[in-house]
Structure formats: C-alpha cells, structure tokens
C-alpha cells in the first residue's frame, strides 16, 4: 500500500493547524499522512492529532522519533535510521530500544525502516542527530547501502526546511530499484512538488503547511491537474 504513495503531508504534533485546515489536508488528493516531528512531540498531542486524522480514510504513518509517543492505531510505523549521523545511537540504538519495547504492541508487518540522509545543516534533525554533510558520492553510496546491504523499504533524502538538489535526487533515483525513494524538504509550490516527483517515488510536504497553507495544499494535486 505505501508503495504507491506519491504525495504525503507530514503533520507535526508540536505545531498547530486549525480544524478546518486539518479537514482540508485529510480531504485533499494526498496519498497519506505522516505524523512526526523532531522536538516537543508528546503522547497527548500525537494522540489528539491521530484521532482527528483517523476520521478520514487516509493511510497514516507514525514516524517514531520518540518512544514517548509510540502508540497503536496507525497503519504503519516508520523508524528513522540516520545514515549520515556520526553517532551509532541514531542508526542502531534507538531502533533497538523501539523494537524491544514495542515488539508485542505492534504488528511487525507495519514497522518500516526509513534510511535517512539529512542534507540541511540548519535542520533541527541534522543538529540533534549530529550529522555530517555528505558529498554527492557519499549520498549515492548510502542509497546503495539502503538498497543492497540493508534492503530497507525506504531511503529518505531529507532537506527539511530547504529545497534540495534535484540533480542529486535524480542520481539517487537511478540507484534504487526496490527501496522506495522519499524526498522531503522545502516544497512550497506545485511546480516544486512536480520537479521532485519526477525522481522521487514519494514526496513529503511539511513546513509549508504551517507557513503558506493554501499553496502547500495544492501540492497534493501533482498528478491531478
Ligand atoms: C520533513 O521531509 C519533511 O521531515 C518535509 O520537509 O518540512 O521542509 O516540507 P519540509
């Protein structure tokens, strides 16, 4: 099911949209909703957002960035593994903890690893996970690792907060046959969404929902208009 997602909105439990805006997001042409954020993510806020979104028939993935907000009720659970982190914790240890604590709670078919490469040094997630900035060749090699060594379901080229390098995305896309390529970062318009969707299997739109809602909402129509 997640294999067919072309467009996804990412909602941050630590940020606010009006109910009217949330209704519009859930009724849009987007293929799915990801719930996740880097900081201030609480059980209460996540539960509230999930309950609201669940009124609609959109697939919903919880990105497990903190164990505190892990709960049943989602279609999928994305477990980030930050490939360009300089600390093993963000690649292995938190994931180990998540699996250990949730193994009896969640259906194992719903747990999906996301191999992240975070490319924006100003992004909170980049700083939190102590990333280094890889070269383009490094990124391509990480994609190869995701596909060939780890056989991850997702490779996530993450520019959170800034619009990324479409040429690099294209290069990465040429290396991935089985691993699903996700692009996220700085998409504010349908033209940008379409540009990245040429190469990414799935594009993610997050921040612009909170900054330029109407334009952001239109990005869900990449294949429709
Ligand atoms: C963030 O990749 C997503 O994790 C989307 O990025 O918030 O910049 O749209 P933006």
Tab-separated table of C-alpha atoms and ligand atoms in Angstrom:
chain	number	residue	atom	x	y	z
A	1	UNK	CA	0.000	0.000	0.000
A	2	UNK	CA	2.668	2.524	0.993
A	3	UNK	CA	4.493	1.576	-2.206
A	4	UNK	CA	2.002	3.615	-4.224
A	5	UNK	CA	2.244	6.844	-2.240
A	6	UNK	CA	3.347	9.700	-4.485
A	7	UNK	CA	2.492	12.575	-2.220
A	8	UNK	CA	2.382	12.713	1.568
A	9	UNK	CA	1.702	15.508	4.040
A	10	UNK	CA	3.736	15.426	7.235
A	11	UNK	CA	1.959	16.821	10.279
A	12	UNK	CA	3.930	17.843	13.342
A	13	UNK	CA	2.132	17.229	16.661
A	14	UNK	CA	4.081	20.153	18.092
A	15	UNK	CA	2.609	22.610	15.560
A	16	UNK	CA	-0.926	23.809	15.030
A	17	UNK	CA	-3.341	23.855	12.137
A	18	UNK	CA	-6.990	24.821	12.528
A	19	UNK	CA	-9.591	22.052	12.366
A	20	UNK	CA	-10.698	23.499	9.039
A	21	UNK	CA	-7.150	23.225	7.706
A	22	UNK	CA	-6.794	19.685	9.027
A	23	UNK	CA	-10.060	18.751	7.311
A	24	UNK	CA	-8.726	20.179	4.050
A	25	UNK	CA	-5.468	18.226	4.387
A	26	UNK	CA	-7.344	14.981	5.028
A	27	UNK	CA	-9.757	15.590	2.150
A	28	UNK	CA	-7.020	16.554	-0.294
A	29	UNK	CA	-5.564	14.342	-3.005
A	30	UNK	CA	-2.619	13.413	-0.833
A	31	UNK	CA	-1.984	9.682	-0.584
A	32	UNK	CA	-1.164	9.508	3.107
A	33	UNK	CA	-0.404	11.419	6.264
A	34	UNK	CA	2.803	11.093	8.246
A	35	UNK	CA	2.671	12.227	11.839
A	36	UNK	CA	6.055	13.120	13.235
A	37	UNK	CA	8.370	15.866	14.369
A	38	UNK	CA	11.788	16.429	15.820
A	39	UNK	CA	11.102	18.044	19.146
A	40	UNK	CA	8.333	18.593	21.653
A	41	UNK	CA	6.439	15.529	20.414
A	42	UNK	CA	4.211	14.279	23.234
A	43	UNK	CA	1.866	11.325	23.607
A	44	UNK	CA	-1.057	13.643	24.203
A	45	UNK	CA	-0.513	15.807	21.102
A	46	UNK	CA	0.174	12.785	18.913
A	47	UNK	CA	-2.956	11.005	20.128
A	48	UNK	CA	-5.073	14.093	19.561
A	49	UNK	CA	-3.769	14.539	16.015
A	50	UNK	CA	-4.094	10.852	15.171
A	51	UNK	CA	-7.671	10.740	16.476
A	52	UNK	CA	-8.617	13.710	14.314
A	53	UNK	CA	-6.934	12.413	11.167
A	54	UNK	CA	-8.420	8.950	11.707
A	55	UNK	CA	-11.896	10.328	10.984
A	56	UNK	CA	-10.814	10.269	7.362
A	57	UNK	CA	-9.894	7.389	5.177
A	58	UNK	CA	-6.239	8.307	4.641
A	59	UNK	CA	-3.432	5.914	5.453
A	60	UNK	CA	-1.466	7.176	8.391
A	61	UNK	CA	2.155	6.517	9.352
A	62	UNK	CA	3.655	7.438	12.699
A	63	UNK	CA	7.276	8.399	12.461
A	64	UNK	CA	8.804	7.059	15.632
A	65	UNK	CA	11.149	9.839	16.668
A	66	UNK	CA	10.468	9.403	20.363
A	67	UNK	CA	9.377	6.352	22.295
A	68	UNK	CA	7.111	8.550	24.366
A	69	UNK	CA	4.612	8.940	21.555
A	70	UNK	CA	4.586	5.333	20.376
A	71	UNK	CA	1.030	4.011	20.349
A	72	UNK	CA	-1.126	1.503	18.494
A	73	UNK	CA	-3.660	2.672	15.943
A	74	UNK	CA	-1.537	3.678	12.953
A	75	UNK	CA	-1.371	1.847	9.632
A	76	UNK	CA	2.420	1.997	9.637
A	77	UNK	CA	5.312	2.900	11.883
A	78	UNK	CA	8.352	4.486	10.269
A	79	UNK	CA	11.562	4.017	12.202
A	80	UNK	CA	14.205	6.538	11.101
A	81	UNK	CA	17.798	5.307	10.815
A	82	UNK	CA	20.033	8.304	10.200
A	83	UNK	CA	22.724	7.023	7.881
A	84	UNK	CA	24.853	10.188	7.987
A	85	UNK	CA	24.730	10.597	11.752
A	86	UNK	CA	28.110	10.461	13.449
A	87	UNK	CA	26.616	8.625	16.413
A	88	UNK	CA	25.617	4.991	16.411
A	89	UNK	CA	22.722	5.876	18.667
A	90	UNK	CA	20.765	7.359	15.753
A	91	UNK	CA	21.414	4.433	13.451
A	92	UNK	CA	21.130	1.475	15.786
A	93	UNK	CA	20.456	2.059	19.461
A	94	UNK	CA	17.151	3.935	19.431
A	95	UNK	CA	15.847	1.474	16.877
A	96	UNK	CA	16.913	-1.382	19.118
A	97	UNK	CA	15.079	0.205	22.006
A	98	UNK	CA	11.976	0.810	19.881
A	99	UNK	CA	11.807	-2.786	18.703
A	100	UNK	CA	12.483	-4.141	22.195
A	101	UNK	CA	9.733	-2.062	23.757
A	102	UNK	CA	7.137	-2.438	21.048
A	103	UNK	CA	7.548	-5.956	19.772
A	104	UNK	CA	4.366	-7.163	21.493
A	105	UNK	CA	2.495	-3.929	20.898
A	106	UNK	CA	2.714	-3.554	17.136
A	107	UNK	CA	2.173	-5.786	14.155
A	108	UNK	CA	5.673	-6.390	12.790
A	109	UNK	CA	4.471	-6.029	9.180
A	110	UNK	CA	3.626	-2.429	9.959
A	111	UNK	CA	7.110	-1.446	11.100
A	112	UNK	CA	9.189	0.070	8.303
A	113	UNK	CA	12.771	1.303	8.482
A	114	UNK	CA	13.496	4.665	6.894
A	115	UNK	CA	17.131	5.140	5.882
A	116	UNK	CA	17.547	8.904	6.267
A	117	UNK	CA	20.261	11.106	4.863
A	118	UNK	CA	19.788	14.609	6.245
A	119	UNK	CA	21.230	17.293	3.966
A	120	UNK	CA	20.338	20.599	5.633
A	121	UNK	CA	22.809	21.560	8.383
A	122	UNK	CA	20.297	24.089	9.708
A	123	UNK	CA	17.589	21.461	10.222
A	124	UNK	CA	16.832	20.543	13.822
A	125	UNK	CA	17.034	16.854	12.986
A	126	UNK	CA	20.502	17.323	11.430
A	127	UNK	CA	21.790	19.014	14.561
A	128	UNK	CA	20.051	16.710	17.010
A	129	UNK	CA	21.426	13.585	15.370
A	130	UNK	CA	24.907	15.068	14.909
A	131	UNK	CA	25.074	14.532	11.165
A	132	UNK	CA	27.936	15.362	8.846
A	133	UNK	CA	27.315	16.806	5.398
A	134	UNK	CA	27.984	14.056	2.874
A	135	UNK	CA	29.271	14.634	-0.655
A	136	UNK	CA	27.072	13.621	-3.554
A	137	UNK	CA	29.121	10.456	-3.964
A	138	UNK	CA	28.603	9.695	-0.271
A	139	UNK	CA	24.848	10.086	-0.678
A	140	UNK	CA	24.762	7.769	-3.662
A	141	UNK	CA	26.739	5.217	-1.656
A	142	UNK	CA	24.278	5.495	1.235
A	143	UNK	CA	21.474	4.843	-1.221
A	144	UNK	CA	23.328	1.772	-2.463
A	145	UNK	CA	23.699	0.577	1.111
A	146	UNK	CA	19.981	1.060	1.741
A	147	UNK	CA	19.138	-0.915	-1.396
A	148	UNK	CA	21.793	-3.606	-1.416
A	149	UNK	CA	23.169	-4.136	2.089
A	150	UNK	CA	20.261	-3.270	4.331
A	151	UNK	CA	17.412	-3.782	1.875
A	152	UNK	CA	15.467	-1.013	3.531
A	153	UNK	CA	11.911	-0.280	2.406
A	154	UNK	CA	12.642	3.483	2.342
A	155	UNK	CA	15.552	5.768	1.502
A	156	UNK	CA	14.663	9.290	2.618
A	157	UNK	CA	16.624	12.202	1.131
A	158	UNK	CA	15.823	14.832	3.727
A	159	UNK	CA	16.365	18.558	3.229
A	160	UNK	CA	13.819	19.566	5.874
A	161	UNK	CA	13.263	23.322	5.742
A	162	UNK	CA	15.125	23.958	2.493
A	163	UNK	CA	14.620	22.990	-1.130
A	164	UNK	CA	17.082	20.339	-2.191
A	165	UNK	CA	19.272	19.370	-5.114
A	166	UNK	CA	17.176	17.831	-7.874
A	167	UNK	CA	20.255	16.558	-9.731
A	168	UNK	CA	21.371	14.617	-6.686
A	169	UNK	CA	17.864	13.227	-6.253
A	170	UNK	CA	17.979	12.065	-9.869
A	171	UNK	CA	21.337	10.345	-9.309
A	172	UNK	CA	19.993	8.584	-6.234
A	173	UNK	CA	16.854	7.505	-8.070
A	174	UNK	CA	18.991	5.766	-10.695
A	175	UNK	CA	20.452	3.517	-7.968
A	176	UNK	CA	17.219	2.382	-6.350
A	177	UNK	CA	15.107	-0.416	-7.770
A	178	UNK	CA	13.471	-1.925	-4.693
A	179	UNK	CA	13.991	0.668	-1.997
A	180	UNK	CA	11.367	3.403	-2.189
A	181	UNK	CA	12.863	6.878	-2.627
A	182	UNK	CA	11.324	9.576	-0.459
A	183	UNK	CA	12.186	13.244	-0.922
A	184	UNK	CA	11.302	15.882	1.678
A	185	UNK	CA	12.335	19.478	2.116
A	186	UNK	CA	11.219	22.976	1.273
A	187	UNK	CA	8.435	22.159	-1.166
A	188	UNK	CA	6.197	25.215	-1.264
A	189	UNK	CA	4.502	25.025	-4.655
A	190	UNK	CA	3.058	22.520	-7.041
A	191	UNK	CA	5.867	23.220	-9.520
A	192	UNK	CA	8.473	22.292	-6.930
A	193	UNK	CA	6.427	19.249	-5.965
A	194	UNK	CA	6.336	18.125	-9.587
A	195	UNK	CA	10.039	18.749	-10.074
A	196	UNK	CA	10.974	16.462	-7.186
A	197	UNK	CA	8.244	13.936	-8.025
A	198	UNK	CA	9.953	13.312	-11.384
A	199	UNK	CA	12.591	11.331	-9.488
A	200	UNK	CA	11.261	10.593	-6.002
A	201	UNK	CA	8.737	7.798	-5.595
A	202	UNK	CA	7.204	9.789	-2.768
A	203	UNK	CA	7.441	13.484	-1.923
A	204	UNK	CA	6.732	14.845	1.541
A	205	UNK	CA	5.394	18.318	2.290
A	206	UNK	CA	5.623	19.513	5.873
A	207	UNK	CA	6.638	23.001	6.959
A	208	UNK	CA	4.888	24.896	4.204
A	209	UNK	CA	1.525	23.713	5.544
A	210	UNK	CA	2.249	25.830	8.592
A	211	UNK	CA	3.641	28.814	6.663
A	212	UNK	CA	1.758	29.020	3.339
A	213	UNK	CA	-1.203	26.738	3.783
A	214	UNK	CA	-3.113	27.325	0.554
A	215	UNK	CA	-0.088	26.869	-1.701
A	216	UNK	CA	1.039	23.844	0.291
A	217	UNK	CA	-2.355	22.201	-0.031
A	218	UNK	CA	-2.209	22.439	-3.828
A	219	UNK	CA	0.949	20.308	-3.916
A	220	UNK	CA	-1.294	17.274	-3.352
A	221	UNK	CA	-2.560	17.717	-6.919
A	222	UNK	CA	0.726	16.778	-8.616
A	223	UNK	CA	-0.895	14.126	-10.749
A	224	UNK	CA	-4.381	15.575	-10.828
A	225	UNK	CA	-4.244	18.953	-12.598
B	1	LIG	C1	10.355	16.980	6.914
B	1	LIG	O1	10.864	15.964	4.813
B	1	LIG	C2	9.876	16.613	5.538
B	1	LIG	O2	10.740	15.844	7.613
B	1	LIG	C3	9.312	17.767	4.786
B	1	LIG	O3	10.196	18.845	4.744
B	1	LIG	O4	9.060	20.388	6.302
B	1	LIG	O5	10.709	21.261	4.609
B	1	LIG	O6	8.472	20.401	3.894
B	1	LIG	P1	9.598	20.307	4.887
